[in-house]
XYZ file of C-alpha atoms in Angstrom:
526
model
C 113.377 125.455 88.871
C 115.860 124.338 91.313
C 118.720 127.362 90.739
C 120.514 129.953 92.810
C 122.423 132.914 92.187
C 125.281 134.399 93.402
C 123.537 137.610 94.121
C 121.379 135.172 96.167
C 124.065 134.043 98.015
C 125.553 137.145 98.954
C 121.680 138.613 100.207
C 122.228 135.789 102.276
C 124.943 136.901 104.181
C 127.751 134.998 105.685
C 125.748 132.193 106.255
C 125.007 131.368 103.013
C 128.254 131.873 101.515
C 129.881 129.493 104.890
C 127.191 127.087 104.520
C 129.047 123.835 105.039
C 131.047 125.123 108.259
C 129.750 124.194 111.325
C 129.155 127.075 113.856
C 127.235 127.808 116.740
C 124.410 129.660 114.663
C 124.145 126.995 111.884
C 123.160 123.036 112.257
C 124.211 120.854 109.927
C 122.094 117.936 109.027
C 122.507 114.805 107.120
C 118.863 115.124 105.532
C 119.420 111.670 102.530
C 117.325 111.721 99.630
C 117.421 115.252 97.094
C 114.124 117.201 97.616
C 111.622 117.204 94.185
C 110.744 120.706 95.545
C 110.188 123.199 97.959
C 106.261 122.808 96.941
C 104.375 121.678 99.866
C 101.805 120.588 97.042
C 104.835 118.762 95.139
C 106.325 116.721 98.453
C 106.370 113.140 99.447
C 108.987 112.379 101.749
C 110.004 112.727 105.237
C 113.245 114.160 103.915
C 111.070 117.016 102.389
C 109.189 117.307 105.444
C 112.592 117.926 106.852
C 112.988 121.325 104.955
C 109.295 122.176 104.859
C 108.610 122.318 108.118
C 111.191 124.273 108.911
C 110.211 127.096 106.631
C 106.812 126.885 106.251
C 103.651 126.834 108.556
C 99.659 125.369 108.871
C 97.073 126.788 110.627
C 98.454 124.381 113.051
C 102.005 122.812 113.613
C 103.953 120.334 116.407
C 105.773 120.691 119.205
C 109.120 118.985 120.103
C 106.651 115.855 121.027
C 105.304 116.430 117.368
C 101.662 117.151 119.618
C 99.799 119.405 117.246
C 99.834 122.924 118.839
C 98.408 126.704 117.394
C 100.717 127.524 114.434
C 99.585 130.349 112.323
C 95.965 130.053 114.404
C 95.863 131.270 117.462
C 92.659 129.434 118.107
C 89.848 127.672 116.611
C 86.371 126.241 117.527
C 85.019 123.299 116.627
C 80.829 123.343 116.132
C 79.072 120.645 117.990
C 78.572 118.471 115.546
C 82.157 118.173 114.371
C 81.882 119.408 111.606
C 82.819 123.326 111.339
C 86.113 123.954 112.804
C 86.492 128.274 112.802
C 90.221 129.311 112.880
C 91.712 133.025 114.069
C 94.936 133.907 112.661
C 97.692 135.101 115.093
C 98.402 138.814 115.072
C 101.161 139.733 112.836
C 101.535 136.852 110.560
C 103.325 137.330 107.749
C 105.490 136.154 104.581
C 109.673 136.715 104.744
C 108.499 139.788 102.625
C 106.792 141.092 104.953
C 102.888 140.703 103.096
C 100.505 139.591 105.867
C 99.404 136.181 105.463
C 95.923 135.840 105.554
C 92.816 133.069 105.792
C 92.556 133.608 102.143
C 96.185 132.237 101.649
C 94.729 129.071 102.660
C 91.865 128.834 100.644
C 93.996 129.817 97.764
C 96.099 126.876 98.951
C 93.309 124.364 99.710
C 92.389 125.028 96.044
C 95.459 124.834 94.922
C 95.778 121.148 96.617
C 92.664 119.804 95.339
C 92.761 121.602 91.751
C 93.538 118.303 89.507
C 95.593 120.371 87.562
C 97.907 120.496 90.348
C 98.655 116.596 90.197
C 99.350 117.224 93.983
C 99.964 112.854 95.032
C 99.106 113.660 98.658
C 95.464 115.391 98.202
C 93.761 112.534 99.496
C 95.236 112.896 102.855
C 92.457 116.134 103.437
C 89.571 114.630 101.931
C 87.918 114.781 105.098
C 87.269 118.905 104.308
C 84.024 118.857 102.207
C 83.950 118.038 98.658
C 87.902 118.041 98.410
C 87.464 114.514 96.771
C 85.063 115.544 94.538
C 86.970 118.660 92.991
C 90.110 116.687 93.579
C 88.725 113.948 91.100
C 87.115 116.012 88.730
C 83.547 115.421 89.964
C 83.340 118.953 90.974
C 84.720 121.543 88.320
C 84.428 124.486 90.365
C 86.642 125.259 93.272
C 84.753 127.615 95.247
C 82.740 124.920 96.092
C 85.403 123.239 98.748
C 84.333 123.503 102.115
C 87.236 126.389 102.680
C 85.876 129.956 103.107
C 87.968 133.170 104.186
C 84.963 135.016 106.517
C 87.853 137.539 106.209
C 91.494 138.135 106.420
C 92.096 136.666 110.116
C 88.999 134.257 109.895
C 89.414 131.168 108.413
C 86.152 128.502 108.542
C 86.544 124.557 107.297
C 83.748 122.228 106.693
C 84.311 118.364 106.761
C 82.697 116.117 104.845
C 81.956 114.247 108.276
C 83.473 114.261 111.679
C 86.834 113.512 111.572
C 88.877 112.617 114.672
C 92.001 113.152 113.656
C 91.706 116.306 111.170
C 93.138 118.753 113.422
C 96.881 116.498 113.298
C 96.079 116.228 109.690
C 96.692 120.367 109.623
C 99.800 119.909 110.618
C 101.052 118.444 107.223
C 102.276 120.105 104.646
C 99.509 119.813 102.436
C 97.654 122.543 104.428
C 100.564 124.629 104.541
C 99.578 128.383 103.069
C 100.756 129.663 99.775
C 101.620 133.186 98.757
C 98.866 133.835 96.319
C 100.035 137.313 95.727
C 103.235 135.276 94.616
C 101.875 133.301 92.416
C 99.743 135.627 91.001
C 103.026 137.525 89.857
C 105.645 134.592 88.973
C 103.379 131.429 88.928
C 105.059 128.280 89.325
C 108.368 129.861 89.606
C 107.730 131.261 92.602
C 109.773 128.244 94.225
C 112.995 129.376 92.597
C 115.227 130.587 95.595
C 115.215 134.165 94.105
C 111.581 134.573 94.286
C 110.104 132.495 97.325
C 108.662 133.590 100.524
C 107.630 131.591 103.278
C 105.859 131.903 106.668
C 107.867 129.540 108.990
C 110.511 129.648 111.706
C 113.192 129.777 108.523
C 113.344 130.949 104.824
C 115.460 129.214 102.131
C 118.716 130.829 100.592
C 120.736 128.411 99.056
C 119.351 125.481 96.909
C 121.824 123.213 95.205
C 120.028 120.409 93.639
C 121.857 117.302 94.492
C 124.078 118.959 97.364
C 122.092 120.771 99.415
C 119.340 123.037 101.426
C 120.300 126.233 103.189
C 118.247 128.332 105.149
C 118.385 131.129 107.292
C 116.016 132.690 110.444
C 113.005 134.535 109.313
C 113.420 137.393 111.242
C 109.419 137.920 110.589
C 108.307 134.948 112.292
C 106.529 135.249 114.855
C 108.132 133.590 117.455
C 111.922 134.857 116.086
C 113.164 135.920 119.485
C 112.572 132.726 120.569
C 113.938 130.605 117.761
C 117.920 129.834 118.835
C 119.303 128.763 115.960
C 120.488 130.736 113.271
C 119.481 128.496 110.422
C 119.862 125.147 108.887
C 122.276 122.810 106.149
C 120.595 120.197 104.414
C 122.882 117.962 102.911
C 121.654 115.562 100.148
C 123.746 112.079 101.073
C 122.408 108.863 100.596
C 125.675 106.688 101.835
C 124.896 106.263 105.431
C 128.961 105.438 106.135
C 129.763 107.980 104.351
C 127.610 110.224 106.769
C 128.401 108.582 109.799
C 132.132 109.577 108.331
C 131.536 113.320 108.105
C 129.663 113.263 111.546
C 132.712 111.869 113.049
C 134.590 114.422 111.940
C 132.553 117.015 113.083
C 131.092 118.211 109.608
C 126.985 117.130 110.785
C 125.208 117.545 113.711
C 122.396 115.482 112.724
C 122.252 112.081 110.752
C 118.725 111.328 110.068
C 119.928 107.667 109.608
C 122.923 105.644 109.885
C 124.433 101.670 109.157
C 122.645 99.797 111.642
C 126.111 97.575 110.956
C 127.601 100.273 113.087
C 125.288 100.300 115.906
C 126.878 98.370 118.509
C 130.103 100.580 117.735
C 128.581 103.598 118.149
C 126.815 102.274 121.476
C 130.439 101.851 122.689
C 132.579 104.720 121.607
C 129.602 107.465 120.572
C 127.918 106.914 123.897
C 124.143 108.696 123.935
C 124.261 110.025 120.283
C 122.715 106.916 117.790
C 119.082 107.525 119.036
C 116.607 104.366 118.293
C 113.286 104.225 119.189
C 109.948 103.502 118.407
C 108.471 104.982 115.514
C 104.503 105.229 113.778
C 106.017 103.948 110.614
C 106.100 100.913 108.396
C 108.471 99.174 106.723
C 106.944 97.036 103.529
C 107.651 95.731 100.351
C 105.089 96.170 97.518
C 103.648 94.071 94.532
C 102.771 94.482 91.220
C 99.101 93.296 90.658
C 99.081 94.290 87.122
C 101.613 91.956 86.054
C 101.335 88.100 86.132
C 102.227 85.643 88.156
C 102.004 88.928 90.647
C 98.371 89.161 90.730
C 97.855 85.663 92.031
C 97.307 86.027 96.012
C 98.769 82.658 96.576
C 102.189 84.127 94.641
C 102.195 86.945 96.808
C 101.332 85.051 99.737
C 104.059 82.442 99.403
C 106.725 85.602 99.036
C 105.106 87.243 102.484
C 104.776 83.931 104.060
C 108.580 82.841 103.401
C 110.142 85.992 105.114
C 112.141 85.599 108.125
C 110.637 88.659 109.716
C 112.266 87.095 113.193
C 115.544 87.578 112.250
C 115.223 90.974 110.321
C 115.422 93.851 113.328
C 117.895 91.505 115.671
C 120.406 90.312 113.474
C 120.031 91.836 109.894
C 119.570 95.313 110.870
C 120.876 94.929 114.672
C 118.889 97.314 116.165
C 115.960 95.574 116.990
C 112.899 96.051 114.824
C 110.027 94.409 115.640
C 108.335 92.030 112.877
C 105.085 93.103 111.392
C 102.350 90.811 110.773
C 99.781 93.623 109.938
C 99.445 96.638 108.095
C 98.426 99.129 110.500
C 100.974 99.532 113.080
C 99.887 98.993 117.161
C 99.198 102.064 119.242
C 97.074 103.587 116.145
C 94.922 106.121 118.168
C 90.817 105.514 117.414
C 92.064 101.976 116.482
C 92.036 98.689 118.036
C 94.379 96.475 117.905
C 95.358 95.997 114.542
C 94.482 92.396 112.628
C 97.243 90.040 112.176
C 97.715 87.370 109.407
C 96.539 83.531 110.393
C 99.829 82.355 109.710
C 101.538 84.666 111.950
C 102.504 82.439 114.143
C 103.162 79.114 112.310
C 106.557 77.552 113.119
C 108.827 79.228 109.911
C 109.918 75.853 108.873
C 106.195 75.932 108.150
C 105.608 78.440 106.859
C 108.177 78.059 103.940
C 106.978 74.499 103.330
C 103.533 76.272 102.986
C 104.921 78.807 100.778
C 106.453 76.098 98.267
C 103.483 74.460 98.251
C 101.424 77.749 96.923
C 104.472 78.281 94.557
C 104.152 74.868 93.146
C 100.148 75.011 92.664
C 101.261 78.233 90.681
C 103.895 76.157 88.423
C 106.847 77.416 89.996
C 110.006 75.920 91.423
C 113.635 74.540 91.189
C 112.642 73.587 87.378
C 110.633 76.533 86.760
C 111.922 79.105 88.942
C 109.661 82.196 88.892
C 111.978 85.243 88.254
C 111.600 88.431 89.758
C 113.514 92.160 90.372
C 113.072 93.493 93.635
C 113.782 97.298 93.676
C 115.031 99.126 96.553
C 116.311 102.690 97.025
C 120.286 103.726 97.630
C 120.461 103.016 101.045
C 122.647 100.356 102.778
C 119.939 99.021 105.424
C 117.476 98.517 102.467
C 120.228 96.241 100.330
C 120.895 94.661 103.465
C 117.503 93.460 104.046
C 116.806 92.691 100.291
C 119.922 90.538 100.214
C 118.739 88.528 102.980
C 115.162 88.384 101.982
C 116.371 87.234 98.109
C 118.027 84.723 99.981
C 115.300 84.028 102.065
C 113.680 83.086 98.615
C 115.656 81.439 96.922
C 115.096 78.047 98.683
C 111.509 77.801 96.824
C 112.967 78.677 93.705
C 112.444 81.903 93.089
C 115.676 84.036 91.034
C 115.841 87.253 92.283
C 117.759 90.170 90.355
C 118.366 92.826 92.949
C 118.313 96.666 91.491
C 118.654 100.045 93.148
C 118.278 103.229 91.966
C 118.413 106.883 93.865
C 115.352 107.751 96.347
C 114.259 109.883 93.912
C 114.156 108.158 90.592
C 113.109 105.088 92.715
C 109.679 106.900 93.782
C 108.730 108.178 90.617
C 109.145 104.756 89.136
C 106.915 103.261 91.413
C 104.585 105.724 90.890
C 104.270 104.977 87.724
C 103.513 101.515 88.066
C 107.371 100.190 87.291
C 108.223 97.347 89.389
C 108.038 93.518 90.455
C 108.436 93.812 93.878
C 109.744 96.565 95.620
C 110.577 98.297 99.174
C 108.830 100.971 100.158
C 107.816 102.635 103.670
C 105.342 104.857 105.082
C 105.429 107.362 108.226
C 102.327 107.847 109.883
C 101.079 111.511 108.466
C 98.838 111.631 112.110
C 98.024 108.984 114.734
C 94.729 107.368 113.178
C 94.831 103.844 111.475
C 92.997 105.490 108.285
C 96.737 107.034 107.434
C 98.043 103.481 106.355
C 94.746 101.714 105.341
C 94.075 104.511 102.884
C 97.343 103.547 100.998
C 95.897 100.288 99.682
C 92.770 102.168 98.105
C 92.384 101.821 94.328
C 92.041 105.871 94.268
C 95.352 106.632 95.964
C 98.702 107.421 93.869
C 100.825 106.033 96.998
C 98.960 102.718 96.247
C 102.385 101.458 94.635
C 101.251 97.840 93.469
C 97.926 98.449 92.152
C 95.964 96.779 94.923
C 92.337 97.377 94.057
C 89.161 95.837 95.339
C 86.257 98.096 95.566
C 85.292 96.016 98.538
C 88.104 96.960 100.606
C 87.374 100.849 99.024
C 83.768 100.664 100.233
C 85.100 99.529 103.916
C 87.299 101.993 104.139
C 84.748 104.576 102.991
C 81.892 103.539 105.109
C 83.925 103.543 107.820
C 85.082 107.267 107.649
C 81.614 108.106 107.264
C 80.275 106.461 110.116
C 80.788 109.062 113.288
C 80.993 106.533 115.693
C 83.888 105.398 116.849
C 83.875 101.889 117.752
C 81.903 101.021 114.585
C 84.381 102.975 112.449
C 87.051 101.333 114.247
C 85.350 98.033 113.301
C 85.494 98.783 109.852
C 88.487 99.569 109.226
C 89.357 96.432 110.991
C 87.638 94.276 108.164
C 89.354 96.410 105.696
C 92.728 95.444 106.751
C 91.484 91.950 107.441
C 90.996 91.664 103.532
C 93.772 93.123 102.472
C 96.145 91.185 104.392
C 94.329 87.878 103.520
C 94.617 88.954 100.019
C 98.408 89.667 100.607
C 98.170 93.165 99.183
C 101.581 94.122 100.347
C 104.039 92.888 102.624
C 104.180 94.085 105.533
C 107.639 93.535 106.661
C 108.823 95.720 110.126
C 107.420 98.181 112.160
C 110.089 101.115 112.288
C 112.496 102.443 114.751
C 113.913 106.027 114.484
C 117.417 105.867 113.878
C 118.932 108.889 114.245
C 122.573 109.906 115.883
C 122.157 114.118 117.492
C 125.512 115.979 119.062
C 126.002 116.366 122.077
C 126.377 120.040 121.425
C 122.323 119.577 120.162
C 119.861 120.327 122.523
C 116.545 120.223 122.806
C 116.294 116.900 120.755
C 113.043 115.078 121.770
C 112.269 111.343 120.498
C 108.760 111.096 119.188
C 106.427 108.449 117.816
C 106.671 110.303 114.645
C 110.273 111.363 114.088
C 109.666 114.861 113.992
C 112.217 117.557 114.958
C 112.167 121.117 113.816
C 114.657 123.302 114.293
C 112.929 125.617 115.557
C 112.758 123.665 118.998
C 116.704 123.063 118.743
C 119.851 125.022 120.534
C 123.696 124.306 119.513
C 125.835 124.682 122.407
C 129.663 124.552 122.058
């Protein structure tokens, strides 16, 4: 699946073949984890949503403030009672083959999504369009019967289940990205292979090396080409943040999507402007296995939450200042108030560790019985950093921790399926509504890592998305994550910071609340 050729290559042009040279037409970006795919239906991570965004495009798409804005809509209407949005297709859209894309492109895809058969892990996030959880689940066999309908080729119309405040952000994901259906229709799944895919964003794939690295080039079809300034893209696969921050000293990246917060306070001093911090829709957590015993004891899981020096975490572990989070839904949530807190949040942490050894002890653990545990964590040197300190964090109440990494992407797939004690994990808000994060702790959702299912928190959740009022829905999901946190469904550990370090010969580069930069928006000046 993941293959190029050298005839590939050379279509590509010099670009292609000089891929790892920097030059003024090609950016260079340390992008981490190896993509699964260039899917949109077979994605998961934000270093996929790196690549896809770049070369594909929704209905609608983000700005350098990652504000939704018209993508491959020019327009749309909304009915008045929320619940029929009517999009018009831009003039001239088309695939890097030069095939028109058209509304039915995104019913096909739609379908696609939701089609079990797919196995797509992030349908859920547009259940809001009608019956999508119903087909997606099997309920509903036939797939005409989404609330998707082409009223012809530049006329797309989308009915929601209910009103949904934040649908129109959700659009600019990549699960309702287009796919070529007359693509598919030809090749099938293979139509991802780099000899055979097309795509309707800013940039079109070239060069795939599984393990290494992304290329892609300008789509010359696009249609805002003349003014897209870059040339095209490098996305290197590298999970060693040193060795990164190596190669971008020496001039071989002009992005690093993350770096050794151990070398922050360096890089404040002699890389003055570059490491970029700041505040981020995202959260940091660790997740627990309710399937296995002594795991699904709340008082087990709350003694592990409970003993964490979140304090000490974003000052002094990490050094770059992450703030501690007592909650699962992060503050500033739009359609959200603020989010609920746990009741020991702000318990001296002598406390709170005496607390947590007393719950350990009711549970027959301790320095004669200590209860043993692995705590997984992805390649990454800020995530063994943090583990190390949190094991030791532990320890105290008895608790033997084996520490075990793996690569980002065996590490997700393992979790997926259910393998774990306790491991790290984090989520990046998808679009600003508090229903993004709650809806990972639902007994329905594959992201739902640890198992964590009470079909009271399901029907709260529920309820409140079908409830068009505001406040009220707001209040709901309030209760929800009022449960799950007195449940200790997860551990909520930090709210995230973007850490990123941009060239000075990269401009253009905005901060945002959700870490999202396309290239698209970019310029490389010498």
């Amino acid at each position: 699946m993941k293959t190029c050729s050298l005839r590939n290559l050379l279509g590509a042009g010099l670009l292609a073949l000089m891929g790892g040279l920097a030059s003024a037409a090609t950016i260079n970006i340390h992008n981490g984890g190896d993509p699964t795919s260039l899917d949109p239906h077979k994605l998961s991570g934000d270093w996929e949503n790196r690549i896809a965004g770049d070369i594909f495009e929704g209905l609608v798409t983000e700005d350098p403030k990652a504000e939704p804005i018209p993508g491959q809509a020019s327009e749309w209407t909304v009915s008045d009672d929320g619940l029929v949005y009517t999009f018009t297709l831009r003039d001239g859209v088309q695939w890097s083959d030069g095939t028109a894309v058209t509304a039915g492109d995104f019913v096909y895809a739609f379908q696609r999504l939701m089609n079990p058969e797919t196995a797509a892990v992030y349908a859920y996030l547009q259940y809001s369009i009608k019956n999508a959880e119903a087909i997606n689940t099997g309920e509903i066999t036939e797939l005409d019967e989404l609330g998707v309908k082409a009223l012809d080729d530049k006329t797309l119309e989308i009915t929601l289940e209910r009103p949904t405040p934040y649908f129109i952000g959700a659009l600019t994901h990549y699960t309702a990205y287009p796919i070529p259906e007359h693509l598919l229709e030809k090749v099938g799944d293979d139509w991802v292979k780099i000899e055979n895919i097309v795509t309707n964003g800013p940039y079109k794939p070239v060069d795939w090396v599984p393990g290494s690295h992304v290329t892609t080039v300008k789509n010359e079809g696009y249609y805002a080409a003349d003014d897209v300034s870059i040339e095209g893209a490098k996305f290197f696969v590298l999970e060693d943040e040193s060795a990164a921050l190596k190669r971008y000293r020496a001039g071989e990246f002009d992005i690093l999507t993350e770096f050794p917060t151990d070398q922050y306070a360096w890089m404040e001093e002699n890389l003055p402007g570059q490491a970029q911090v700041a505040p981020y829709a995202g959260l940091y957590y660790y997740v627990v296995n309710h399937n296995k015993p002594p795991f699904d004891n709340a008082d087990v899981r709350k003694a592990l939450s409970m003993s964490i020096n979140r304090e000490v975490i974003g000052p002094q572990i990490l050094g770059t200042g992450e703030l501690p989070a007592y909650s699962w839904v992060p503050p500033g949530m739009a359609n959200y108030d603020e989010p609920y807190t746990v009741d020991w949040k702000d318990m001296p942490y002598g406390d709170k560790v005496a607390e947590a050894g007393r719950l350990l002890a009711e549970a027959g653990y301790g320095a004669d019985n200590p209860l043993k545990l692995q705590l997984r964590y992805n390649t990454n040197e800020n995530h063994k950093r943090i583990a190390v300190a949190i094991a030791a964090m532990w320890k105290p109440l008895g608790v033997d921790v084996e520490l075990y990494n793996t690569e980002t992407k065996v590490h997700y797939d393992e979790l997926q399926r259910g393998v774990l004690d306790v491991a790290r994990a984090g989520w990046l808000a998808d679009y600003n509504d508090a229903d993004n994060f709650l809806n990972l702790l639902k007994s329905t959702v594959e992201h739902n890592y640890g198992r964590y299912n009470n079909p009271e928190y399901d029907a709260l959740v529920d309820k409140a998305n079908a409830t068009g009022d505001t406040a009220e829905r707001a209040a709901l999901l309030h209760e929800a994550e009022k449960l799950a946190l007195d449940e200790s469904a997860a551990i909520p550990i930090y709210y995230y910071l973007a850490r990123n370090v941009v060239s000075p010969r990269v401009k253009g580069y905005v901060n945002n609340a959700f870490d999202i930069h396309r290239t698209r928006w970019l310029e490389l000046v010498d």
